[in-house]
């Protein structure tokens, strides 16, 4: 009998109230490995209620306690990361070394969140008026929802929940239904690290669970990562229900190669960034813009390197794994025919590759398409697979114009040895994350991650300082302890007082007959 993965609510597996389930594949074997429950609105409501109850204590707990739980989670995860990597490879298909890289990048955010007592300590301004202090504190929001995509089943949830939890919130995570097991594994590990039950919950499923989370009145904020159409839906629905929302969407990332670039570095980078994780990364390079005259030489260098890649079962030490589902594999493969139809040159056809894995695996080898017209769907669509396009351009200016004309603005890179050109590119390009001789410029945890345009909806990027702001709200306190002094009656609007003015309102009130201030001033 096939295993069924439960939700995780209030610290334990929960079968939920719906009998809807969906398949979870082992993409390298091409078989259904387990089923996952698809939660109902009622399941989401129970998870939110558990989170709300847990938040009552967790939101008031000391920062030291929260920090200790995060430290504990960091230690456990570091010690047992191989277990998690095996889960990622089995359900997503990415090779084990890539799964380990995903976990390492998630751990960075956990470590960042361990510094929450410092990050969320607010500000203090003493004596803004006589005996009046103003200070601001960062408070948790309450229950927050996180909705994550299939391509990073551990790292993307870790972009959000460590900071949310460290700030005192309680979380309901709706992971991708395609590779859901990592979420339950992390939930159990958080519990082992000492996180109180109910602070972190997982509800599996599809649109039904997502929409229930977006509209639930007790959910204060939603962090979403996924494709652009769904990000837009999430943003519009959740903001219409009064929530704070950050919704990160899709991408089409370009690498601009200037004639003075080191073409061996460029070819290595294009192959690594184009085919790592089978191109199923939002920061994958999917278009190389080759400025004349480097095109021919660069295409040859990329083709040579592609010949050395082994596509196969990620558990076997191959370079590239399968795609997530057969349906997605077929969709991606369909772009190769489309490229020929649109007049592009298919230099390497991934359908003809040899695969080191089961015959039924969802295989497609690395594919290189040259001279892709910018009107082709091969260029305009986010393919999200191992298909690298080369577009030939005549100048730096034409390359930047193409990048800026696109609807997305997630990541981009320039390869050049000209510092001035790199600097100009960084200023002129309308993209949120820029690499200079670096192909996948994912910022470290203490900066924030996010793109421009259709790659993000909402005002806050993920993690880093913007993540801290997103998961907290600021309270500004104006406090006076009488000396004792008294400004008297004053109906004027409070303002910063002028020199010599001792009242809070600043207007110098009508005397009330009280004695003047006595005693030493502190
Ligand atoms: P997806 O949009 O299909 O799914 C993302 C989440 O939304 C999943 O949890 C899914 O269950 C849910 N969902 C799917 N359809 C829905 C619907 N109709 N209504 C409500 N919820 C729905 O994305 P995916 O295929 O899992 O992931 C790949 C996409 O994510 C790519 O477009 C990629 O660029 C993007 N992505 C972006 C970033 C980023 O930081 N910008 C990072 C990773 C992935």
XYZ file of C-alpha atoms and ligand atoms in Angstrom:
566
model
C 0.000 0.000 0.000
C 1.287 3.513 -0.834
C 2.274 5.702 2.110
C 0.212 8.829 2.656
C 1.936 11.942 3.994
C -0.137 13.724 6.655
C -0.298 17.388 7.554
C 1.574 18.513 10.696
C -0.689 20.437 13.033
C -0.107 21.354 16.700
C 3.049 19.263 16.903
C 1.866 15.988 15.391
C 0.921 14.315 12.120
C -2.694 15.043 11.248
C -4.775 13.197 8.658
C -7.062 16.173 8.109
C -10.694 16.204 7.120
C -10.438 15.732 3.361
C -9.908 12.466 1.510
C -8.313 14.218 -1.459
C -4.684 13.204 -2.085
C -2.135 13.623 -4.878
C 0.874 11.608 -6.073
C 4.466 12.326 -5.062
C 6.889 10.930 -7.645
C 10.435 9.693 -7.467
C 11.358 11.452 -10.731
C 14.520 9.408 -11.315
C 12.509 6.196 -11.138
C 9.369 7.583 -12.740
C 7.130 5.974 -10.107
C 4.689 7.226 -7.479
C 6.637 7.001 -4.222
C 3.841 8.149 -1.927
C 0.612 10.122 -1.784
C 0.210 13.455 -0.003
C -2.971 14.753 1.580
C -4.636 17.783 0.036
C -5.918 19.923 2.883
C -9.391 21.440 3.073
C -10.334 24.916 4.293
C -11.227 23.225 7.572
C -7.705 21.751 7.881
C -6.237 25.203 7.282
C -8.580 26.663 9.906
C -7.420 24.092 12.478
C -3.763 24.785 11.683
C -4.342 28.534 11.993
C -6.173 28.002 15.301
C -3.268 25.894 16.617
C -0.834 28.587 15.507
C -2.908 31.320 17.106
C -3.042 29.479 20.396
C 0.713 28.821 20.333
C 1.420 32.445 19.417
C -0.144 33.626 22.683
C 2.890 32.276 24.582
C 5.540 32.227 21.866
C 5.002 35.882 20.946
C 5.638 36.820 24.592
C 8.539 34.431 25.183
C 11.983 35.884 25.780
C 14.207 36.580 22.811
C 16.835 34.393 24.484
C 14.489 31.413 24.472
C 13.596 31.851 20.819
C 17.244 32.226 19.968
C 18.086 28.987 21.789
C 15.461 27.076 19.782
C 16.874 28.459 16.530
C 20.403 27.564 17.592
C 19.197 24.057 18.486
C 17.535 23.700 15.084
C 20.710 24.881 13.378
C 22.796 22.278 15.219
C 20.377 19.419 14.518
C 19.989 20.346 10.870
C 23.718 20.592 10.391
C 24.230 17.182 11.983
C 21.470 15.520 9.968
C 21.591 17.393 6.679
C 22.383 14.199 4.734
C 18.972 12.804 5.714
C 17.254 15.902 4.371
C 19.372 15.922 1.204
C 18.293 12.326 0.513
C 14.632 13.375 0.840
C 15.145 16.289 -1.564
C 16.859 14.105 -4.162
C 14.233 11.374 -3.910
C 11.287 13.747 -4.463
C 12.715 16.612 -6.503
C 15.359 14.700 -8.452
C 18.195 17.223 -7.992
C 21.562 15.537 -7.461
C 22.740 15.023 -3.885
C 25.489 17.667 -4.038
C 22.942 20.218 -5.251
C 20.525 19.198 -2.483
C 23.347 19.745 0.023
C 23.909 23.208 -1.484
C 20.228 24.043 -1.078
C 20.364 23.082 2.601
C 23.541 25.117 3.142
C 21.837 28.228 1.727
C 18.809 27.599 3.971
C 21.078 27.171 6.987
C 22.517 30.619 6.282
C 19.110 32.134 6.961
C 18.704 30.064 10.133
C 22.044 31.447 11.317
C 20.961 34.977 10.397
C 17.744 34.476 12.392
C 19.781 33.382 15.424
C 20.845 37.045 15.600
C 17.245 38.241 15.979
C 17.798 39.819 19.439
C 20.177 42.201 17.710
C 18.198 42.560 14.471
C 14.912 43.388 16.192
C 16.124 45.550 18.997
C 14.554 48.797 17.812
C 15.738 52.301 18.650
C 15.733 54.675 21.603
C 15.841 58.486 21.649
C 16.194 59.888 25.156
C 14.836 63.248 26.245
C 13.238 64.328 22.952
C 11.493 66.876 25.119
C 12.210 67.426 28.767
C 11.761 64.049 30.532
C 10.210 62.554 27.423
C 11.736 59.506 25.708
C 10.721 57.972 22.397
C 11.523 54.377 21.563
C 10.451 51.915 18.927
C 10.071 48.178 19.376
C 9.542 45.478 16.763
C 6.652 43.186 17.600
C 5.572 39.939 15.946
C 2.537 39.962 13.653
C 0.801 36.802 14.893
C 0.054 33.913 12.520
C 1.855 34.036 9.178
C 1.401 31.831 6.125
C 4.231 30.584 3.904
C 3.518 29.031 0.491
C 6.484 27.494 -1.305
C 7.335 26.105 -4.764
C 8.641 22.684 -5.762
C 12.123 23.709 -6.830
C 13.561 24.402 -3.356
C 11.485 22.358 -0.904
C 13.847 23.072 2.014
C 15.594 26.349 1.203
C 12.586 28.470 0.233
C 10.620 27.636 3.414
C 13.859 28.441 5.282
C 13.956 31.873 3.629
C 10.946 32.688 5.805
C 10.122 30.507 8.812
C 13.384 30.961 10.795
C 12.978 34.754 10.754
C 9.220 34.573 11.354
C 9.667 32.232 14.330
C 12.659 34.085 15.774
C 10.583 37.275 15.680
C 7.860 35.568 17.736
C 5.309 34.647 15.067
C 3.605 31.295 14.532
C 3.718 29.765 11.043
C 1.478 27.721 8.757
C 3.488 26.379 5.808
C 1.821 25.107 2.631
C 4.673 23.444 0.756
C 4.601 22.306 -2.860
C 2.507 19.186 -3.254
C 5.144 17.833 -5.650
C 7.879 17.328 -3.037
C 6.208 17.790 0.356
C 8.188 15.496 2.718
C 10.968 17.977 3.568
C 8.382 20.195 5.310
C 7.298 17.467 7.759
C 10.914 16.487 8.358
C 11.794 20.084 9.282
C 8.674 20.361 11.472
C 9.767 17.323 13.506
C 13.296 18.741 13.782
C 11.994 22.085 15.045
C 10.041 20.201 17.692
C 13.182 18.289 18.681
C 14.984 21.638 18.958
C 12.420 22.701 21.566
C 9.912 24.665 19.514
C 6.533 24.555 21.287
C 3.792 22.660 19.468
C 1.678 24.825 17.219
C 4.348 27.432 16.453
C 5.138 25.661 13.168
C 2.437 23.826 11.243
C 2.272 22.268 7.800
C -0.862 21.916 5.696
C -0.326 20.144 2.399
C -2.375 20.543 -0.729
C -3.232 22.673 -3.699
C -5.260 25.798 -4.501
C -7.919 24.870 -1.922
C -5.453 25.070 0.967
C -3.673 28.116 -0.475
C -6.871 30.109 -0.930
C -8.051 29.199 2.572
C -4.805 30.589 3.956
C -5.045 33.762 1.853
C -8.523 34.559 3.103
C -8.393 33.386 6.724
C -9.043 36.366 9.023
C -6.462 35.269 11.601
C -3.565 35.126 9.132
C -1.688 38.419 9.366
C 0.838 37.994 6.562
C 1.649 35.735 3.633
C 5.014 34.948 2.058
C 4.730 33.254 -1.317
C 7.240 31.964 -3.851
C 6.216 30.422 -7.171
C 5.260 31.274 -10.730
C 4.217 34.805 -11.681
C 0.504 34.140 -12.365
C 0.064 32.471 -8.974
C 2.161 35.149 -7.230
C -0.179 37.775 -8.668
C -3.232 35.820 -7.541
C -1.757 35.423 -4.048
C -0.880 39.109 -3.820
C -4.267 40.326 -5.021
C -6.303 37.917 -2.900
C -4.354 38.256 0.326
C -4.034 42.052 0.183
C -7.775 42.266 -0.529
C -8.175 40.381 2.754
C -6.056 42.903 4.623
C -2.822 40.938 4.822
C 0.761 41.976 4.472
C 2.100 40.108 1.413
C 5.424 39.385 -0.217
C 4.945 37.263 -3.362
C 8.004 36.302 -5.383
C 7.295 35.184 -8.938
C 8.955 33.723 -12.016
C 12.036 34.686 -13.961
C 13.930 34.677 -17.225
C 17.537 35.467 -16.449
C 20.047 36.761 -18.977
C 23.817 36.596 -19.010
C 25.364 39.416 -21.056
C 28.771 38.479 -22.448
C 30.983 41.344 -23.653
C 33.762 40.694 -26.182
C 36.517 41.235 -23.588
C 35.190 38.549 -21.210
C 37.138 35.426 -20.286
C 35.204 32.967 -22.478
C 36.301 29.895 -20.519
C 34.906 31.417 -17.340
C 31.762 32.381 -19.258
C 31.278 28.881 -20.699
C 31.768 27.217 -17.287
C 29.348 29.691 -15.717
C 26.705 29.338 -18.438
C 26.743 25.545 -18.151
C 26.650 25.564 -14.340
C 23.913 28.194 -14.137
C 21.939 26.865 -17.094
C 21.841 23.186 -16.217
C 22.324 23.011 -12.440
C 19.176 21.520 -10.883
C 18.099 20.758 -14.492
C 17.383 24.454 -15.009
C 14.623 24.345 -12.375
C 15.934 27.367 -10.494
C 14.439 30.833 -10.443
C 18.004 32.147 -10.695
C 19.018 29.807 -13.530
C 20.563 31.486 -16.543
C 18.271 30.693 -19.448
C 19.527 33.202 -22.039
C 23.102 34.028 -23.014
C 23.329 37.362 -24.841
C 26.527 37.061 -26.853
C 27.835 40.422 -28.038
C 29.516 40.205 -31.479
C 31.932 38.707 -32.271
C 32.058 36.154 -29.390
C 29.013 34.056 -30.411
C 30.604 31.264 -32.460
C 33.533 30.651 -30.133
C 31.331 30.781 -27.048
C 28.769 28.342 -28.439
C 31.595 25.886 -29.201
C 33.001 26.176 -25.696
C 29.565 25.622 -24.150
C 28.898 22.648 -26.427
C 32.246 21.044 -25.437
C 31.450 21.316 -21.766
C 27.910 19.984 -22.209
C 29.379 16.848 -23.764
C 30.985 16.024 -20.425
C 27.786 16.226 -18.355
C 26.151 13.030 -17.109
C 22.381 13.153 -16.665
C 20.948 10.514 -14.386
C 19.790 9.429 -10.938
C 20.908 12.081 -8.451
C 21.812 9.367 -5.929
C 24.521 8.059 -8.269
C 26.863 11.027 -8.454
C 25.621 12.336 -11.822
C 25.808 16.027 -12.780
C 22.156 16.619 -13.576
C 18.965 14.881 -12.487
C 15.519 14.420 -14.020
C 12.689 16.944 -14.249
C 10.003 17.070 -11.586
C 7.165 15.308 -13.448
C 6.649 13.604 -16.800
C 4.199 16.335 -17.775
C 6.783 19.045 -17.098
C 9.487 17.063 -18.916
C 7.271 16.813 -22.015
C 6.404 20.500 -21.882
C 10.086 21.486 -21.704
C 11.008 19.054 -24.518
C 8.277 20.660 -26.642
C 10.306 23.889 -26.760
C 13.031 22.115 -28.753
C 10.649 21.552 -31.691
C 9.369 25.082 -31.283
C 12.930 26.414 -31.549
C 13.410 24.683 -34.910
C 10.043 25.960 -36.133
C 11.007 29.509 -35.156
C 14.295 29.390 -37.090
C 16.717 28.851 -34.202
C 19.585 26.344 -34.412
C 19.404 23.382 -32.049
C 23.073 22.801 -31.234
C 22.555 20.080 -28.623
C 19.224 18.215 -28.394
C 18.672 16.893 -24.863
C 16.180 14.326 -26.095
C 19.065 12.416 -27.685
C 21.143 12.153 -24.494
C 22.011 8.928 -22.670
C 20.700 8.676 -19.120
C 22.208 6.911 -16.141
C 18.942 5.892 -14.508
C 15.695 3.972 -14.790
C 14.082 3.956 -18.232
C 10.876 5.481 -16.819
C 12.656 8.500 -15.230
C 11.599 11.976 -16.317
C 14.753 12.595 -18.346
C 15.765 15.396 -20.607
C 19.445 16.112 -21.258
C 21.055 19.561 -21.426
C 19.897 21.391 -24.540
C 21.564 24.316 -26.333
C 19.689 26.470 -28.822
C 21.554 29.165 -30.770
C 20.332 32.248 -32.652
C 16.994 32.261 -30.828
C 14.719 35.067 -32.119
C 13.423 37.247 -29.286
C 9.913 36.824 -30.686
C 10.014 33.041 -30.152
C 8.269 31.484 -27.157
C 11.579 29.754 -26.498
C 12.861 33.210 -25.626
C 9.773 34.743 -24.021
C 8.522 31.844 -21.852
C 10.004 30.796 -18.538
C 10.817 27.233 -19.650
C 12.139 26.087 -16.246
C 14.177 23.220 -17.644
C 17.616 22.419 -19.091
C 17.246 24.519 -22.245
C 19.848 27.252 -22.676
C 19.230 29.845 -25.396
C 21.859 31.977 -27.101
C 20.756 35.302 -28.562
C 23.281 37.140 -30.717
C 23.488 40.929 -30.185
C 25.644 43.574 -31.810
C 26.428 45.726 -28.771
C 26.264 46.186 -25.019
C 23.400 48.654 -25.537
C 21.321 46.164 -27.525
C 21.867 43.534 -24.822
C 20.724 45.840 -22.013
C 17.727 46.957 -24.073
C 16.633 43.330 -24.513
C 17.004 42.579 -20.801
C 15.090 45.695 -19.769
C 12.294 45.045 -22.269
C 11.415 41.708 -20.621
C 8.570 41.368 -18.135
C 10.718 39.768 -15.407
C 13.565 41.238 -13.410
C 14.783 38.534 -11.051
C 18.485 37.934 -11.735
C 21.045 38.799 -14.398
C 24.784 38.703 -14.921
C 27.396 40.497 -16.967
C 30.705 38.933 -17.917
C 33.451 41.407 -18.791
C 36.926 42.535 -17.767
C 35.916 46.180 -18.087
C 35.080 47.627 -14.670
C 33.435 50.680 -16.182
C 31.099 48.586 -18.316
C 30.200 46.431 -15.313
C 29.461 49.491 -13.234
C 27.303 50.978 -15.970
C 25.418 47.691 -16.330
C 24.741 47.521 -12.614
C 23.203 50.994 -12.822
C 21.288 50.622 -16.088
C 19.813 47.152 -15.783
C 16.285 46.882 -14.382
C 16.781 43.671 -12.455
C 16.763 43.080 -8.698
C 19.831 40.829 -8.360
C 22.910 41.460 -10.478
C 26.024 39.328 -10.901
C 29.314 40.742 -12.147
C 31.316 37.764 -13.430
C 29.055 35.717 -11.100
C 26.289 33.743 -12.834
C 23.836 33.064 -9.981
C 23.892 36.149 -7.769
C 21.747 34.865 -4.888
C 22.448 37.307 -2.051
C 23.789 36.018 1.252
C 21.347 35.835 4.158
C 22.165 39.276 5.565
C 21.161 40.985 2.332
C 17.669 40.463 0.917
C 16.516 38.313 -2.017
C 14.069 39.532 -4.615
C 13.652 40.819 -8.134
C 11.945 43.658 -9.954
C 8.791 43.824 -12.094
C 6.831 40.571 -12.559
C 9.339 38.701 -10.387
C 7.897 40.192 -7.190
C 4.592 41.539 -5.894
C 4.544 43.484 -2.651
C 7.091 45.739 -1.037
C 9.385 43.396 0.878
C 12.019 41.050 -0.454
C 12.788 37.735 1.235
C 15.105 37.354 4.263
C 17.841 39.774 5.325
C 16.817 43.147 6.759
C 13.647 43.249 4.634
C 12.646 39.834 5.999
C 12.994 41.123 9.559
C 10.836 44.138 8.730
C 8.268 41.960 6.977
C 7.743 39.669 9.967
C 7.577 42.464 12.537
C 5.598 45.627 12.997
C 7.015 48.608 14.711
C 5.488 50.247 17.713
C 6.730 53.728 18.585
C 6.343 54.681 22.253
C 6.479 58.227 23.585
C 6.960 58.101 27.325
C 7.166 60.728 30.035
C 8.012 60.199 33.648
C 7.244 63.368 35.529
C 10.100 65.075 37.284
C 7.515 66.336 38.345
C 6.883 68.979 35.728
C 3.729 69.771 33.869
C 3.206 71.576 30.644
C -0.312 72.715 31.461
C -3.222 72.670 29.084
C -2.422 72.940 25.392
C -4.727 71.909 22.571
C -2.051 72.426 19.902
C -0.786 69.445 17.885
C 2.223 67.792 19.532
C 5.452 68.852 17.841
C 9.145 68.855 18.426
C 9.700 71.693 20.880
C 11.812 74.714 20.210
C 14.833 75.506 22.389
C 13.826 76.335 25.940
C 10.352 74.864 25.551
C 9.710 72.287 28.263
C 6.260 70.981 27.359
C 5.584 67.850 25.258
C 3.125 69.689 23.072
C 5.666 72.386 22.706
C 3.170 75.217 22.739
C 3.822 76.286 26.299
C 0.499 75.677 27.985
C -1.738 77.829 30.074
C -0.549 77.665 33.697
C -2.584 75.337 35.884
C -1.575 76.823 39.187
C 0.799 73.969 39.996
C 4.199 74.786 41.489
C 7.158 74.937 39.131
C 9.404 71.836 38.747
C 11.322 70.982 41.924
C 14.330 68.890 42.763
C 17.400 68.057 40.739
C 16.977 67.364 37.008
C 18.009 63.836 36.056
P 3.684 27.270 -8.758
O 3.319 28.689 -8.903
O 3.027 26.278 -9.640
O 3.392 26.772 -7.254
C 3.854 27.503 -6.134
C 2.897 27.230 -4.969
O 1.595 27.699 -5.324
C 2.759 25.753 -4.623
O 2.704 25.610 -3.228
C 1.442 25.369 -5.279
O 0.774 24.331 -4.609
C 0.639 26.650 -5.205
N -0.315 26.778 -6.309
C -0.224 26.229 -7.556
N -1.286 26.576 -8.292
C -2.074 27.356 -7.515
C -3.317 28.042 -7.726
N -3.959 27.976 -8.883
N -3.821 28.760 -6.705
C -3.184 28.847 -5.529
N -2.008 28.215 -5.283
C -1.452 27.490 -6.264
O 5.278 27.184 -8.899
P 6.182 25.893 -8.951
O 5.999 25.247 -10.283
O 6.028 25.082 -7.726
O 7.628 26.567 -8.877
C 8.293 27.083 -9.990
C 8.067 28.574 -10.144
O 8.488 29.246 -8.965
C 8.875 29.186 -11.262
O 8.090 30.122 -11.929
C 10.026 29.861 -10.545
O 10.632 30.931 -11.232
C 9.347 30.324 -9.319
N 10.295 30.573 -8.251
C 10.574 31.873 -7.966
C 11.501 32.157 -6.989
C 11.841 33.584 -6.665
O 12.494 33.803 -5.686
N 11.392 34.567 -7.419
C 12.126 31.127 -6.281
C 11.799 29.818 -6.591
C 10.868 29.557 -7.582
